[in-house]
XYZ file of C-alpha atoms in Angstrom:
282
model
C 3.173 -2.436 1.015
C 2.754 -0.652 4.185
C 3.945 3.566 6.203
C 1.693 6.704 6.655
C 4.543 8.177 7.227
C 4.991 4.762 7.007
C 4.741 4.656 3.824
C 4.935 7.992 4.615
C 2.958 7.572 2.271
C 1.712 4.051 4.227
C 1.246 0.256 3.549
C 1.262 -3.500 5.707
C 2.299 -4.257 8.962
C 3.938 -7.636 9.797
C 1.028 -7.863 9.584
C 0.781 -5.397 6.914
C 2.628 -5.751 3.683
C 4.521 -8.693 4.314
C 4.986 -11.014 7.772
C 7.257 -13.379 8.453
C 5.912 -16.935 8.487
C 7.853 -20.167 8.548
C 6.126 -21.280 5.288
C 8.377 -20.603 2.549
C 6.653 -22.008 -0.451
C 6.949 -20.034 -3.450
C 4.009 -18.953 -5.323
C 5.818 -16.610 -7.774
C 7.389 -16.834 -11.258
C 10.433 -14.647 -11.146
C 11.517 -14.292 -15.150
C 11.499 -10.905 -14.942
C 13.539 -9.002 -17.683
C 16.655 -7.269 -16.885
C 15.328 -4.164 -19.293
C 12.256 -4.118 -16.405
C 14.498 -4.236 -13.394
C 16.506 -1.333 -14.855
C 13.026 0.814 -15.523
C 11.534 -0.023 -11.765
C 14.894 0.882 -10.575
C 15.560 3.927 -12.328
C 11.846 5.042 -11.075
C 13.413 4.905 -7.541
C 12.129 1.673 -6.785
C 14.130 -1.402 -5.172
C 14.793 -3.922 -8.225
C 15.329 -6.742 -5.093
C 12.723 -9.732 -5.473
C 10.102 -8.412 -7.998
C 7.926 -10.837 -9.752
C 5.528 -11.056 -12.119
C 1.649 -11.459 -11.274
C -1.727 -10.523 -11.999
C -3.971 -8.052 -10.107
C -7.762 -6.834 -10.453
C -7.228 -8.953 -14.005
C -4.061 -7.007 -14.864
C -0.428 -8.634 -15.845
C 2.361 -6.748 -14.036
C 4.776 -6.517 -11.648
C 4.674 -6.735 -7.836
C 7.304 -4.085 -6.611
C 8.693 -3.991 -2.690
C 6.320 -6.608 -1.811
C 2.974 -4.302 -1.597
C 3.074 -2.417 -4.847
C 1.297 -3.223 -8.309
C 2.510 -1.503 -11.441
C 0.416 -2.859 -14.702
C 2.582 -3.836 -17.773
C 1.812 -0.627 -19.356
C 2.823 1.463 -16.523
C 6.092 0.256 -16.335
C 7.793 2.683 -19.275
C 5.713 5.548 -18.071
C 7.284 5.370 -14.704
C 10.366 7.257 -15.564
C 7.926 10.187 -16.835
C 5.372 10.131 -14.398
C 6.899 8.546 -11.380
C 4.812 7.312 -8.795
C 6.407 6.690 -6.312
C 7.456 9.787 -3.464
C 10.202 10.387 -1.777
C 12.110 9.045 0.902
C 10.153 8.784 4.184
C 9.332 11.981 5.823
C 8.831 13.449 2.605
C 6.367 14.191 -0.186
C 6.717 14.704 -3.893
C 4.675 17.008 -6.201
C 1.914 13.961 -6.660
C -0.682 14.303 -3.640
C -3.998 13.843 -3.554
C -5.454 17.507 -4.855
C -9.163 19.620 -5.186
C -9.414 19.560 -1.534
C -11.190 19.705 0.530
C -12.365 15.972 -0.806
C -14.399 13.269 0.474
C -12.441 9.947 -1.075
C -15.533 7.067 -1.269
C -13.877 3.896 -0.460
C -15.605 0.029 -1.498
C -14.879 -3.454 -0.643
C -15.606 -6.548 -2.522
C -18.113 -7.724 -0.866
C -17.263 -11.705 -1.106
C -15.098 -10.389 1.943
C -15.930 -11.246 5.442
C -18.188 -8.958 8.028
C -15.053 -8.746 9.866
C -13.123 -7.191 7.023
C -16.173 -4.731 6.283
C -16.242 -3.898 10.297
C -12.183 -3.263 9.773
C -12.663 -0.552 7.000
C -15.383 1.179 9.147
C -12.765 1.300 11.811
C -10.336 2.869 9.737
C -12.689 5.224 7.942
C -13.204 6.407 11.157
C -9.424 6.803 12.419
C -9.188 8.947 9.322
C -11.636 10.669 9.449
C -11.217 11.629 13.525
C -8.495 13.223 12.536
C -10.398 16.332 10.811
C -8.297 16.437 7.528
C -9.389 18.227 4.487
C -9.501 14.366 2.939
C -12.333 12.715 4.228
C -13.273 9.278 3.791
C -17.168 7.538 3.243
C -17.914 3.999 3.042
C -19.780 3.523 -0.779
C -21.664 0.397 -2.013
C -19.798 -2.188 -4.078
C -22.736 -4.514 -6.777
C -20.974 -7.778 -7.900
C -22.817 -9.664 -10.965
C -21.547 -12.708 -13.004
C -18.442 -14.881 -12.165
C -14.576 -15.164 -13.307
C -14.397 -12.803 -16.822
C -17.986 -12.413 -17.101
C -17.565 -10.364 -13.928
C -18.538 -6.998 -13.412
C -18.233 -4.318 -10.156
C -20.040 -1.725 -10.567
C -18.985 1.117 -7.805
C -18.674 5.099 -7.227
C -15.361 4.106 -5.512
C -12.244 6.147 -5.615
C -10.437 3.601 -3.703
C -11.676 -0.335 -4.143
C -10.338 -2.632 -2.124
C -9.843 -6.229 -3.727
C -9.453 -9.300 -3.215
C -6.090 -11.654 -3.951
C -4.537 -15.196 -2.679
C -0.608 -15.185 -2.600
C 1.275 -17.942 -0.553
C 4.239 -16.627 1.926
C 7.521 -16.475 -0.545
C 11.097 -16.566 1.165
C 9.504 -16.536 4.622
C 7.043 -13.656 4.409
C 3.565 -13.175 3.477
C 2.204 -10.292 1.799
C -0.739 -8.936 3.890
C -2.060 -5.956 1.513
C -0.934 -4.479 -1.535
C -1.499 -0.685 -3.589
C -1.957 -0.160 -6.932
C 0.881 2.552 -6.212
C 0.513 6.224 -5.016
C -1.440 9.322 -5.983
C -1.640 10.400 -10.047
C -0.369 13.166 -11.645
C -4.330 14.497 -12.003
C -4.151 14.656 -7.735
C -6.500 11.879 -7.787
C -5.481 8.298 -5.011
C -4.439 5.472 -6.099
C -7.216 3.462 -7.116
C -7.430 1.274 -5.095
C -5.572 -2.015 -2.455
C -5.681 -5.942 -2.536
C -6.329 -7.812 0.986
C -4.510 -11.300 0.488
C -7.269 -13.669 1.226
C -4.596 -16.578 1.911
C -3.246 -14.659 4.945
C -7.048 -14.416 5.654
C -8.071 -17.864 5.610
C -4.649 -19.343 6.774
C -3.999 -16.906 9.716
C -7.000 -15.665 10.964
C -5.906 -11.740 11.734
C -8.186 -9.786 14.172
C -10.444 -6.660 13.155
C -7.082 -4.710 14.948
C -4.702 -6.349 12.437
C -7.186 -5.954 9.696
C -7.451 -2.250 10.486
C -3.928 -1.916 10.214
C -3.372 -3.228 7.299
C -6.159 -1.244 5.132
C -5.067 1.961 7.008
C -1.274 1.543 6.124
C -2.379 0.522 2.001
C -4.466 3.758 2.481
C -1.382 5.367 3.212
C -0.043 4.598 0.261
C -3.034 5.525 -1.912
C -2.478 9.188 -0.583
C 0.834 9.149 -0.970
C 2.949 7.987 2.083
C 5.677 5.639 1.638
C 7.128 3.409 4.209
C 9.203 5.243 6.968
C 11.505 2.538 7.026
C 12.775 2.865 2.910
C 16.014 2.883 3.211
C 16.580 -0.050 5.555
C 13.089 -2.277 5.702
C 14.539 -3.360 9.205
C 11.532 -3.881 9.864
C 11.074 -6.626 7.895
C 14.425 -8.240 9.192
C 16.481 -7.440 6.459
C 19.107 -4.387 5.283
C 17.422 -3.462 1.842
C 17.449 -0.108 0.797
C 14.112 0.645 -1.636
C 15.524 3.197 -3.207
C 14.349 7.163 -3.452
C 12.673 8.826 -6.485
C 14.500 11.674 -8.680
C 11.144 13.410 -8.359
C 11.544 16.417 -5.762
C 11.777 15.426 -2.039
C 10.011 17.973 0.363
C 10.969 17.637 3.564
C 7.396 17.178 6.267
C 8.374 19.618 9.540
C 8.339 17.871 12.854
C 8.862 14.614 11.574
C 12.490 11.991 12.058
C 14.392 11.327 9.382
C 15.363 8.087 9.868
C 13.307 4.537 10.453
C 10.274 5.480 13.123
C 10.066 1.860 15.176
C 5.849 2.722 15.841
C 4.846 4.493 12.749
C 2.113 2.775 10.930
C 3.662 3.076 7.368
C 6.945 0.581 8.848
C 6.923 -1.588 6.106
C 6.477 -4.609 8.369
C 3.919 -3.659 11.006
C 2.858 -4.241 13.766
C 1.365 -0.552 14.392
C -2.626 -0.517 13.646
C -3.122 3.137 14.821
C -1.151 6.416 14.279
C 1.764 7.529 16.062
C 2.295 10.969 16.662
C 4.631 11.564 14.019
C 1.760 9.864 11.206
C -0.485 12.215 12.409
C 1.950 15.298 12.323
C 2.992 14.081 8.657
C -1.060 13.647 8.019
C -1.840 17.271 8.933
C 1.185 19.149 7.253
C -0.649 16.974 3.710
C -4.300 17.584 4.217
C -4.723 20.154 6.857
């Protein structure tokens, strides 16, 4: 879920893709085949905790807490990997045909304060003067539950989902994983709606959160892969046999502030995010 660099390629902070909460009511059904474990793994993914769910109407599986692979993605991951590097690198898969504008939409059953947290980190983004910039497009809703339809221009749509805290954390934003093989971002993020309602995060926290799953979408993974101390714990997520290319000027080990920790709290880029942002898109 969350580093840019953080995910250097990015994701949430604790408050981002998962936070620890007291709560540890499961909300998960964890039969998930061996055969599937051995595939995410082999992808350079951590096989530790991944469960089965259902995103944007899609059955899957919810890797590393804050990542969304649909059933039929799962074989093609050993051919067309996803997922990057370790932190501080990049793999062949960025976002390409730059310089780009990406158009980013919200569901719009989401709060003002959510809509006045993207703005915020459009603007972030875009203050930085990369040669990816980022524009606020319209999102139509008609018709309810599978009669639904969204009709948007979006390259990145952000979603909504309810998940309950599981083993003591709570899953603040996930990506549908990282940039495709066509140079085009991931298509889009969920905002949990539980950690929403339940916790009441600020337009800061909110900010965060959409900035680090943006991360992600352009192809930062967490700084903090190999460890997720972050998040309390000493699990390593595992690196990609996919080409690691080290980014200049950036650590090679966990970076404490960096927005894409996988547990937050960072809401704004550290020096070394933005260094790892301009070496990509500058």
């Amino acid at each position: 879920m969350k580093s840019l660099i953080a995910c250097l390629v990015l994701a949430a902070f604790a408050l981002y893709a998962c936070d620890n909460v007291n709560d540890e009511t499961p909300d998960f059904q964890d039969d998930v085949s061996q055969a599937v474990l051995d595939k995410i793994q082999a992808a350079g993914y951590s096989p530790n905790d991944v469960i089965k769910g259902e995103w944007n109407g899609q059955s899957g599986y919810i890797v590393e807490y804050d990542l969304f692979f649909a059933e039929d993605e799962i074989d093609g991951l050993l051919k067309n990997p996803k997922v990057p590097g370790t932190e501080h690198y990049h793999t062949t898969n960025l976002v390409t045909n730059l310089p780009r504008v990406i158009k980013v939409g919200i569901d719009p059953s989401f709060s003002q304060s959510a809509i006045d947290a993207l703005n915020q980190t459009i603007a972030m983004y875009n203050a930085e003067n990369l040669a990816l910039q980022f524009q606020l497009t319209s999102v139509t809703v008609s018709g309810k539950g599978k009669n639904q339809t969204i009709t948007t221009d979006a390259d990145i749509f952000i979603s909504a989902f309810s998940e309950r805290p599981r083993r003591g954390f709570i899953t603040l934003g996930r990506a549908a994983g990282f940039p495709t093989a066509s140079g085009d971002p991931a298509d889009g993020f969920g905002l949990n709606t539980y950690w929403i309602d339940n916790f009441g995060p600020t337009v800061q926290e909110l900010k965060g959160v959409m900035a680090h799953e943006i991360g992600h979408c352009i192809g930062f993974r967490h700084t903090d892969y190999q460890t997720r101390e972050s998040c309390g714990s000493n699990t390593n997520e595992g690196s990609a046999g996919v080409g690691a290319i080290y980014i200049p000027g950036t650590p090679t080990g966990s970076d404490a502030t960096s927005l894409m920790q996988a547990c937050g709290p960072a809401d704004d880029f550290n020096a070394n995010d933005v260094t790892a942002l301009n070496y990509l898109y500058n």
